[in-house]
Short mmCIF file of C-alpha atoms in Angstrom, two decimals:
data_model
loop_
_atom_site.label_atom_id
_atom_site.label_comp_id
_atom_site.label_asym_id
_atom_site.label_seq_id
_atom_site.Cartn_x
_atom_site.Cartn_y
_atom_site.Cartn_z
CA UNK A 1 82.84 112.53 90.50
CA UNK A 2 83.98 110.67 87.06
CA UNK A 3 85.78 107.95 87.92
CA UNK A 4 87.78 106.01 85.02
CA UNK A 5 88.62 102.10 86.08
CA UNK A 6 91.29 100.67 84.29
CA UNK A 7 91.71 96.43 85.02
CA UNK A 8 88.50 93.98 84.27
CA UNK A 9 88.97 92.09 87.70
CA UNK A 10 86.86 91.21 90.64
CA UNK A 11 88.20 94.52 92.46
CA UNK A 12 87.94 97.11 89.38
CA UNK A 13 84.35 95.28 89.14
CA UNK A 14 82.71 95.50 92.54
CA UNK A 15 84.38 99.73 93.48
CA UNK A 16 83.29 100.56 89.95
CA UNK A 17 79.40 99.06 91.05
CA UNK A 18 80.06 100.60 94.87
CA UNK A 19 81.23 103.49 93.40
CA UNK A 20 77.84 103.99 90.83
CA UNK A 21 75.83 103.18 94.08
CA UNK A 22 77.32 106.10 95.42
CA UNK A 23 76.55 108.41 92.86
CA UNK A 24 79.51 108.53 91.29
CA UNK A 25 79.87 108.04 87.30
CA UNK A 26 82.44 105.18 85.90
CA UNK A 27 83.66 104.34 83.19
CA UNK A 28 85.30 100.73 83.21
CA UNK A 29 88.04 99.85 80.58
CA UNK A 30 86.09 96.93 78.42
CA UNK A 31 85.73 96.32 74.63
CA UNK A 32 83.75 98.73 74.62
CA UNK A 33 86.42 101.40 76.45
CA UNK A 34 90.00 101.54 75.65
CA UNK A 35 92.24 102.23 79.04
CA UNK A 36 93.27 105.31 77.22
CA UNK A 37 89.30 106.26 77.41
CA UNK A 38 89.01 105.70 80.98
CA UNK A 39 91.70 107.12 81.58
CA UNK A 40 90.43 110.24 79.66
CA UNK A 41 86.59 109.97 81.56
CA UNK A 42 87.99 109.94 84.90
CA UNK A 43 88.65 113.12 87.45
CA UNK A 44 89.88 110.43 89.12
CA UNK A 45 91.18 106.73 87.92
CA UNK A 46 91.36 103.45 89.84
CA UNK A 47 94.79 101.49 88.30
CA UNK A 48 94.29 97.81 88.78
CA UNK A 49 95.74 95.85 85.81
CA UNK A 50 97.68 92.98 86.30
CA UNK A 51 101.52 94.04 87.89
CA UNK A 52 102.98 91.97 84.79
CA UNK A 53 101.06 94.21 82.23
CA UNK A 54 101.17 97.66 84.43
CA UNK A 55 104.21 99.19 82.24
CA UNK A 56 102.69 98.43 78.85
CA UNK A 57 98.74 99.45 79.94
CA UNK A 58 100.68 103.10 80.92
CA UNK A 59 102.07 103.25 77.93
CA UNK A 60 98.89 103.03 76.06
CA UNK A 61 97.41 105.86 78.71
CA UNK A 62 99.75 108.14 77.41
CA UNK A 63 99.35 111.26 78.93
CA UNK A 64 95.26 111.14 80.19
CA UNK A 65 96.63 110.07 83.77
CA UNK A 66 98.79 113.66 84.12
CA UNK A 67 97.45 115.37 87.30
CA UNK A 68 94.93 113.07 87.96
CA UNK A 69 94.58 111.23 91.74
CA UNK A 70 95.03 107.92 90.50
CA UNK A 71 94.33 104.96 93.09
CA UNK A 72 96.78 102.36 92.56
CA UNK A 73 95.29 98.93 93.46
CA UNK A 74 98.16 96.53 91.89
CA UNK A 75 100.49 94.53 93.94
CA UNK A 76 103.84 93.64 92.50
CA UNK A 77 105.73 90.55 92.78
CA UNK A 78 106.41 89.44 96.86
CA UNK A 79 109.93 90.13 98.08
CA UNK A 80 111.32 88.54 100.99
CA UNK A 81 113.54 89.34 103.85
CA UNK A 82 112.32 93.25 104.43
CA UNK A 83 111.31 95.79 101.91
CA UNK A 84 112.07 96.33 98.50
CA UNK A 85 114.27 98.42 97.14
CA UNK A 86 111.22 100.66 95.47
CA UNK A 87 107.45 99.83 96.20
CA UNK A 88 105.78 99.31 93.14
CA UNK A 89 103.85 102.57 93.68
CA UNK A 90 107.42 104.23 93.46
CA UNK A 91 107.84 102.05 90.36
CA UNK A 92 104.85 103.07 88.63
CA UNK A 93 105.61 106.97 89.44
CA UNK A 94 108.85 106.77 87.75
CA UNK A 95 106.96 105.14 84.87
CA UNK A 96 104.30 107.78 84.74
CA UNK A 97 105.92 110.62 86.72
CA UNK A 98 102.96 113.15 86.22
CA UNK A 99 100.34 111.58 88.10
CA UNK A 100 99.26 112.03 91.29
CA UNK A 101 99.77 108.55 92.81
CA UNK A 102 98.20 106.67 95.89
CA UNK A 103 98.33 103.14 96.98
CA UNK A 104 94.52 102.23 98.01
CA UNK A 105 92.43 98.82 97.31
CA UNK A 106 95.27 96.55 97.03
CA UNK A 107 95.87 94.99 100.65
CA UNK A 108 92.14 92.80 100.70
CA UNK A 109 90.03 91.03 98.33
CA UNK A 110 87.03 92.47 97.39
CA UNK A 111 84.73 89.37 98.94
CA UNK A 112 86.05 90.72 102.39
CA UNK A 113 85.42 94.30 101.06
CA UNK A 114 82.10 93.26 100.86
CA UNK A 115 81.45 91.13 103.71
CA UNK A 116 82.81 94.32 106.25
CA UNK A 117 81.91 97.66 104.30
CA UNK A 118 79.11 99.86 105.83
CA UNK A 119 79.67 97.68 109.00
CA UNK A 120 81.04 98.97 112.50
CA UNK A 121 83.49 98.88 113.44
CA UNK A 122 84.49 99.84 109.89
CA UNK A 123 87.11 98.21 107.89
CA UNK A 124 90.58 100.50 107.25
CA UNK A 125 91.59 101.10 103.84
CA UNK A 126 95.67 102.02 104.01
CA UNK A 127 96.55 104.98 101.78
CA UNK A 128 99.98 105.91 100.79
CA UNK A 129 100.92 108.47 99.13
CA UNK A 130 103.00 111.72 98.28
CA UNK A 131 99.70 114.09 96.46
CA UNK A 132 97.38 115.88 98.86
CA UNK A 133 95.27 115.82 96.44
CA UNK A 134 95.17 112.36 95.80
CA UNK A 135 95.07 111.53 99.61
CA UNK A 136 92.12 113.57 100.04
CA UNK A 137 90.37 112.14 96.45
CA UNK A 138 91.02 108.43 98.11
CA UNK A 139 89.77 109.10 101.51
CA UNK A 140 86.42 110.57 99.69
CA UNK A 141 86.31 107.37 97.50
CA UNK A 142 86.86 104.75 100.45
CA UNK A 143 84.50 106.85 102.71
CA UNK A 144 81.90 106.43 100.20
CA UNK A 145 82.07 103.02 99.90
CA UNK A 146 81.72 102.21 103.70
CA UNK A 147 85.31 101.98 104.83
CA UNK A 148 87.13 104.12 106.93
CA UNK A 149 90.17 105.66 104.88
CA UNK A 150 94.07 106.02 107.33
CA UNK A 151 97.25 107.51 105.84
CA UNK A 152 100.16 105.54 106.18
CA UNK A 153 102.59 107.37 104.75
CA UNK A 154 104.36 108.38 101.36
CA UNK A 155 105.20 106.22 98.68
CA UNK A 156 108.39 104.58 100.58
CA UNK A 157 105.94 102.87 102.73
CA UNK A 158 103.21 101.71 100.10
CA UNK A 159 105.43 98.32 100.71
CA UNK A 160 103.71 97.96 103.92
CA UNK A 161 100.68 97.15 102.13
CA UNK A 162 102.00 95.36 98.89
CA UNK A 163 104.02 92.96 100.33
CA UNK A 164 104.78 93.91 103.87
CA UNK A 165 102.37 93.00 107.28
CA UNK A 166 99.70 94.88 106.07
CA UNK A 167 99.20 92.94 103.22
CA UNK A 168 96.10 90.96 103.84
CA UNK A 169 95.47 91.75 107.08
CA UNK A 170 92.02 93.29 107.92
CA UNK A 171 92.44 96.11 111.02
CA UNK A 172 89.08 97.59 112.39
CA UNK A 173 89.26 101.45 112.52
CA UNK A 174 89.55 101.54 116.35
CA UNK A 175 92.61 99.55 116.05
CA UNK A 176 94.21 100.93 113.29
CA UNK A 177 96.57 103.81 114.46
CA UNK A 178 97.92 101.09 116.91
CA UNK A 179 98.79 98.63 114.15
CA UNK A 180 100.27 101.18 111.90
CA UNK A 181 102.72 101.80 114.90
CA UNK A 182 103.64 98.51 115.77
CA UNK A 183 104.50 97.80 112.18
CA UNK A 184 106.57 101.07 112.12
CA UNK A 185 107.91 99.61 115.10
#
């Protein structure tokens, strides 16, 4: 699969290297790629710019991201006392309306990535998301990484994972249907 990476941090680095590993072919947004051309390379993209810059870097896509699976890895700014109004993956499908959207990659850093991928009992990867498509896309991608993909929901409850208590919190796959209830409550 062509996979277009759009952000130049230590996340966008180490999937787009994973994701070569596995086969895949990336293109990362650099000098010496405009986001607009990864954008354009990509069946599917990985979105992790800064949340300050998100609206501006979509802009500049245009309309390469149009009904594309596009993994959303940002994290807007923390709210507190219960969830937001909108999840920023709601945000950033009102901003860019025809793509597919899912919420995957933001909830860990990618040193703990690392440290647990490829090792039992595997590491969840939360997906959110209202796009079959783009919740089947992201499982492939996560599976092929070494992590063990689990849909929580549509993009009301991509919160869970941006700001919410699954934010930073790393669940084993045996244990993950368990803690996606308990937060549901």
């Amino acid at each position: 699969m062509r996979i277009g990476v759009i952000g130049a941090d230590a996340i966008s680095d180490t999937l787009a290297l994973w994701w070569r590993q596995a086969g895949h072919e990336v293109a990362l947004s650099s000098p010496a790629a405009s986001v607009a051309e990864a954008a354009e390379f990509g069946e599917a993209v990985l979105f992790a710019p800064g949340w300050t810059s998100a609206h501006d870097v979509l802009d500049r896509v245009g309309h390469a991201l149009d009904g594309k699976p596009v993994l959303d890895a940002t994290n807007p700014a923390r709210t507190r006392g219960g969830p937001p109004v909108r999840s920023g993956l709601e945000q950033l499908t009102e901003w860019c309306p025809e793509a597919h959207w899912v919420k995957a990659f933001n909830t860990l850093p990618a040193e703990v990535l690392d440290i647990r991928r490829g090792h039992d009992p595997l590491l969840t990867e939360f997906l959110c998301t209202d796009h079959a498509d783009a919740r089947t896309t992201a499982a492939r991608l996560v599976r092929d990484i070494g992590l063990a993909p689990l849909y929580a929901g549509g993009a009301d409850r991509a919160w869970l994972t941006e700001s919410g208590p699954l934010r930073m919190r790393e669940v084993d796959i045996n244990d993950a249907t368990a803690v996606l209830g308990q937060v549901l409550g």
